[in-house]
Short mmCIF file of C-alpha atoms in Angstrom, two decimals:
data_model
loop_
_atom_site.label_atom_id
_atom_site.label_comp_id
_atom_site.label_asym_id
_atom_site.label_seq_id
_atom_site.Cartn_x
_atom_site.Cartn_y
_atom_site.Cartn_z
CA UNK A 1 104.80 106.29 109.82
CA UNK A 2 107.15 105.78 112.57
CA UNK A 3 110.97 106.03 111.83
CA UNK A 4 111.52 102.58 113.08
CA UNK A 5 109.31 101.15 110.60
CA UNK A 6 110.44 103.60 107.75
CA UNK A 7 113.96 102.16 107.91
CA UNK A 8 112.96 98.80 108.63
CA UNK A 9 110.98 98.95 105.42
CA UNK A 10 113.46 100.34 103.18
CA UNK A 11 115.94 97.48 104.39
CA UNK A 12 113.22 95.04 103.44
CA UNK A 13 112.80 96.15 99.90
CA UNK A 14 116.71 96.01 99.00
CA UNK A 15 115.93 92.26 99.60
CA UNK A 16 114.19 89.76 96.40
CA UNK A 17 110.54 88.64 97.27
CA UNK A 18 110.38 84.64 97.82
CA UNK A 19 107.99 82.59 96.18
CA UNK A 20 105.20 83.30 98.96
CA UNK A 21 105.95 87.48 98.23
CA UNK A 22 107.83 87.83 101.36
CA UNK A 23 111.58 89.15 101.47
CA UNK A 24 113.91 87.00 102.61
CA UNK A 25 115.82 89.17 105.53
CA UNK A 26 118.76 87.44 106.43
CA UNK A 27 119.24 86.49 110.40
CA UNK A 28 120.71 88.93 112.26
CA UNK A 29 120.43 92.13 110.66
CA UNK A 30 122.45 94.82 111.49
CA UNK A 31 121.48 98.58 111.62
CA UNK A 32 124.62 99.55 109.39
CA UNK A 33 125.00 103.38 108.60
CA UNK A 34 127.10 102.09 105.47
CA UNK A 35 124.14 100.72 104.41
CA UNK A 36 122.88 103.15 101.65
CA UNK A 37 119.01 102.32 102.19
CA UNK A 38 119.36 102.87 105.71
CA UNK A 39 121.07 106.42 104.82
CA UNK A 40 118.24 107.22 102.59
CA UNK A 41 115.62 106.56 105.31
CA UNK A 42 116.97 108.90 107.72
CA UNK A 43 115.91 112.42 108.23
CA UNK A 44 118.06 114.65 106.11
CA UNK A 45 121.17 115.87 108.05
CA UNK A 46 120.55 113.60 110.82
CA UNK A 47 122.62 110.88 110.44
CA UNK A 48 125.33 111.72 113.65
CA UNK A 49 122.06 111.21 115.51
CA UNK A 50 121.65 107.65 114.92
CA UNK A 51 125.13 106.99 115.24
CA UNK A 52 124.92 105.14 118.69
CA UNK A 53 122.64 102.21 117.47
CA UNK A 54 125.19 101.70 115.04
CA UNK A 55 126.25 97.71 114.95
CA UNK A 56 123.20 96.96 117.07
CA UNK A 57 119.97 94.04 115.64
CA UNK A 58 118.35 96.03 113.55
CA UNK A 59 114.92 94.93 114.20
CA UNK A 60 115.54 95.95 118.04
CA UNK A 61 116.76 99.31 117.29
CA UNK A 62 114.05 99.99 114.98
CA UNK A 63 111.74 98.78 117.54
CA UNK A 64 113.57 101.42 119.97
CA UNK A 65 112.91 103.88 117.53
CA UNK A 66 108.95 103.50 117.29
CA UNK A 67 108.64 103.05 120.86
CA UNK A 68 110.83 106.23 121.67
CA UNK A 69 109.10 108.56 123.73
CA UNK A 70 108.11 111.81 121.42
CA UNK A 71 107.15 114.84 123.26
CA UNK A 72 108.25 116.91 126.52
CA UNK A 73 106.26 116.02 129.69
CA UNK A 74 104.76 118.66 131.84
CA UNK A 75 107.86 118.62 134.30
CA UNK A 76 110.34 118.51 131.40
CA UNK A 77 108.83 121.93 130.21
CA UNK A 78 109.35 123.49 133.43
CA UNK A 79 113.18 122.77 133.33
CA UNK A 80 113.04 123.89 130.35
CA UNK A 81 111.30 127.50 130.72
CA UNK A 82 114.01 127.52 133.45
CA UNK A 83 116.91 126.72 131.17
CA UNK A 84 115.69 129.52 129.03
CA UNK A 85 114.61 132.37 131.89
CA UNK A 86 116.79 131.70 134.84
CA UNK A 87 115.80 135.05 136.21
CA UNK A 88 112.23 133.41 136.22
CA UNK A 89 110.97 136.22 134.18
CA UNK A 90 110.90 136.71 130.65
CA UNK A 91 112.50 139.55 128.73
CA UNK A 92 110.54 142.16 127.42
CA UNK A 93 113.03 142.87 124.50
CA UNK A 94 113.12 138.77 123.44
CA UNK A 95 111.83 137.61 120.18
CA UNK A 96 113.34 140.32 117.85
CA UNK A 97 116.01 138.06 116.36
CA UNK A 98 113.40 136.84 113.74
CA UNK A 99 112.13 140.43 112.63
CA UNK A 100 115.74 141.33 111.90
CA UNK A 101 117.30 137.83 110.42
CA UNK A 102 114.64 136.22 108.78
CA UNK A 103 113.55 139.71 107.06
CA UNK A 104 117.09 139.71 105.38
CA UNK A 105 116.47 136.21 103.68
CA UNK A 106 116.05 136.93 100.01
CA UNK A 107 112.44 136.88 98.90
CA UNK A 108 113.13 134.10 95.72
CA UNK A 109 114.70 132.10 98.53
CA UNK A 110 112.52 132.55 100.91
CA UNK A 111 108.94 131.99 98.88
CA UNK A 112 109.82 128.81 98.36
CA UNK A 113 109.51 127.45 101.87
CA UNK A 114 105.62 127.13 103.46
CA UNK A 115 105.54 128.26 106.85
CA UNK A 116 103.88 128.95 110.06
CA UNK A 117 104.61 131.47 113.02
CA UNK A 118 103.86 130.34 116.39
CA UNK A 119 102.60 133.83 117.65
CA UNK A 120 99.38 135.73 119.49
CA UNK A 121 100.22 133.70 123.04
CA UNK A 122 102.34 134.19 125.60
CA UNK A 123 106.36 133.31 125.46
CA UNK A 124 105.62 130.22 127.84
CA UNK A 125 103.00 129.30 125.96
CA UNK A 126 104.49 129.20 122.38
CA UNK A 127 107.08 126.24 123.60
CA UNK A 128 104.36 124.32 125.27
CA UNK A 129 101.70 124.78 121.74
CA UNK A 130 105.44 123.91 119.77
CA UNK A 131 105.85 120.79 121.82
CA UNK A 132 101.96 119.52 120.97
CA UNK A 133 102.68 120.21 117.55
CA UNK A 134 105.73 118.16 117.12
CA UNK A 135 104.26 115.53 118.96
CA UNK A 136 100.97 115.21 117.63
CA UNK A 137 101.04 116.27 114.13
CA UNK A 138 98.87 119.13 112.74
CA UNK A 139 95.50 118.80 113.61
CA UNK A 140 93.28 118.36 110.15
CA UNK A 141 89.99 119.40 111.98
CA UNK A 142 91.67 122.94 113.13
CA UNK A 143 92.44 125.80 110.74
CA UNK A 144 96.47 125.28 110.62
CA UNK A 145 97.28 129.13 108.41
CA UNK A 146 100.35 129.17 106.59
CA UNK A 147 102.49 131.69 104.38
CA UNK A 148 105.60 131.66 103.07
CA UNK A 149 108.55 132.48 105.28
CA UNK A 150 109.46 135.46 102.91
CA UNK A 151 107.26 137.59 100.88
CA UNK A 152 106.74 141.22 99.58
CA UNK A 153 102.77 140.80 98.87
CA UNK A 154 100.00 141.18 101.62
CA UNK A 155 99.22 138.63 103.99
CA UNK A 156 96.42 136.59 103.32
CA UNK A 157 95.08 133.47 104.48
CA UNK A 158 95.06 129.72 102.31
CA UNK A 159 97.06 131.60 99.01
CA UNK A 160 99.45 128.78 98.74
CA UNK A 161 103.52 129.58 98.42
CA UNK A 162 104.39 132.51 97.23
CA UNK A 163 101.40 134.25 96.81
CA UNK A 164 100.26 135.66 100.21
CA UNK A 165 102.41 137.79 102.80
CA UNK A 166 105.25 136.22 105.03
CA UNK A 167 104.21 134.13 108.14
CA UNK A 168 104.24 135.42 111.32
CA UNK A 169 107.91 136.33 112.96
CA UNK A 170 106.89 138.40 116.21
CA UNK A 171 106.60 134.49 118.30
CA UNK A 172 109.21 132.26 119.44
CA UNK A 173 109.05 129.75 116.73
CA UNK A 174 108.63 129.35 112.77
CA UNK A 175 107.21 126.30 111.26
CA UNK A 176 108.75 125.29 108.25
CA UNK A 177 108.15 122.96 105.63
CA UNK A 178 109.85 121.54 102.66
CA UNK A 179 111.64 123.47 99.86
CA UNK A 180 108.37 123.88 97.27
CA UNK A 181 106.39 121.91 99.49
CA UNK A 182 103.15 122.62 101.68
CA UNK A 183 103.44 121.88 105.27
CA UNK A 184 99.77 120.19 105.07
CA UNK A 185 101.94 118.01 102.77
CA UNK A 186 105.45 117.78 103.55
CA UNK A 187 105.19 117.81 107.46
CA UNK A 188 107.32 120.25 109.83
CA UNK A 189 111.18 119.70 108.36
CA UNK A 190 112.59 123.30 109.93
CA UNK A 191 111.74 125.43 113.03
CA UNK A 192 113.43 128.95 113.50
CA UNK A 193 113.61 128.95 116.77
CA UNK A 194 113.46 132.82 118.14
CA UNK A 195 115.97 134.56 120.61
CA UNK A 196 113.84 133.92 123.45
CA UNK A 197 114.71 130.14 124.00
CA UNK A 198 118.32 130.09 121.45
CA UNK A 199 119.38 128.48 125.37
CA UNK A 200 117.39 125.41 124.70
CA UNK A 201 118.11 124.34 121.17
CA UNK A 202 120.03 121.33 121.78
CA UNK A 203 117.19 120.08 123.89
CA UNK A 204 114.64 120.39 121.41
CA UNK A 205 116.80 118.60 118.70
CA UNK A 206 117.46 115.90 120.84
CA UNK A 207 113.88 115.30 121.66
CA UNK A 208 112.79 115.96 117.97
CA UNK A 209 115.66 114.56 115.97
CA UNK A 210 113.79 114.02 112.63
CA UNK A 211 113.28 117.99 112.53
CA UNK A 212 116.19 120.60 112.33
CA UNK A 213 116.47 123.24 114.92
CA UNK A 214 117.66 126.72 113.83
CA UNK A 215 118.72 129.71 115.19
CA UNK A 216 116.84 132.94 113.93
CA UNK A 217 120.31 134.70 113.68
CA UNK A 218 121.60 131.87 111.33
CA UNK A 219 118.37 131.70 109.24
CA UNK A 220 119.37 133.59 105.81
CA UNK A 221 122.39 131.17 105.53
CA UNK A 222 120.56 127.93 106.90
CA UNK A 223 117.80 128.61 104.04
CA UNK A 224 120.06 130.14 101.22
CA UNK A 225 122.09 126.75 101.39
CA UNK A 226 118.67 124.55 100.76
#
């Protein structure tokens, strides 16, 4: 469900039923950060995000909301793989961030979080397959492989958390679900976002607000803090 309709939902329910079952919203509704079911709707960590609709109809901004474009267009992603390789070329010693950061994140910590490494394509290629993702949701026809971020046993394939080896950490990004959760279940809550595009992390946050953005170099005290 859309995060227009999430919060417009949870507003609803704070409100009795009439006698034909329908809550009684008063007129003019405002989307009120104070307002603790709005608070509870948002993403987790979000909430500075949302800060400009602040005051405004709620129904309208929770309109804005669903209708907000999701996704990077094809010329967006070319400013972007600019933003990240001015020298038009990319690195040949990018993308080691992960191997060294997320490798230090304690394995008890670190088995508890489902994940998936965006890995085996090219550099351009893992922003454009990480922009699909986010946009269109996992595909349930497709094999979608996960592991836990951390572990000490070897990899295998469908083991559940904790129980096969660590997910791949050799791409540009790490797919992340919730704490204890599956990301078939939970969603994408967390990407580790490798050296090779740290210059572009603000964009991708913007564009994705509802997931958090972090650095591979600030991953063992991101995770240890969930």
């Amino acid at each position: 469900m859309k995060i227009g309709s999430v919060i417009f939902n949870a507003v609803k329910k704070s409100y009795p039923l009439g006698a034909d079952g329908v809550s009684k919203l008063p007129k003019n509704l405002k989307f009120d950060l104070k307002n603790p079911y709005i608070l509870e709707a948002l993403p987790e960590g979000d909430i500075a995000k949302f800060s400009k609709y602040d005051g405004g109809d709620l129904k309208e901004v929770c309109n804005i909301l669903d209708k907000a474009k999701k996704g990077f267009d094809n010329g967006e992603l070319k400013a972007l793989y600019k933003k990240a390789f001015p020298n038009g070329k990319v690195p040949t010693d990018c993308n080691l961030d992960a191997y060294v950061y997320v490798a230090m994140l304690p394995e008890n910590i670190g088995s508890k979080f489902d994940a998936h490494g965006i890995a085996k394509i090219s550099v351009p290629d893992h922003l454009a397959q990480l922009n699909k993702l986010l946009t269109d949701g996992i595909n349930p026809a497709r094999p979608f492989h996960t592991a836990p971020l951390v572990a000490s046993a070897p990899r295998g394939v469908g083991a559940g958390i904790g129980t096969s080896g660590s997910a791949y950490r050799d791409g540009s990004f790490i797919l992340v679900g919730d704490k204890g959760k599956l990301i078939e279940d939970s969603g994408i809550k967390h990407v580790i976002v490798n050296d090779a595009y740290y210059n572009i992390i603000s964009d991708l946050q913007r564009k994705f607000p509802d997931v958090n953005f972090v650095r591979a170099d600030n991953a063992v005290e991101y995770f240890s803090k969930l």
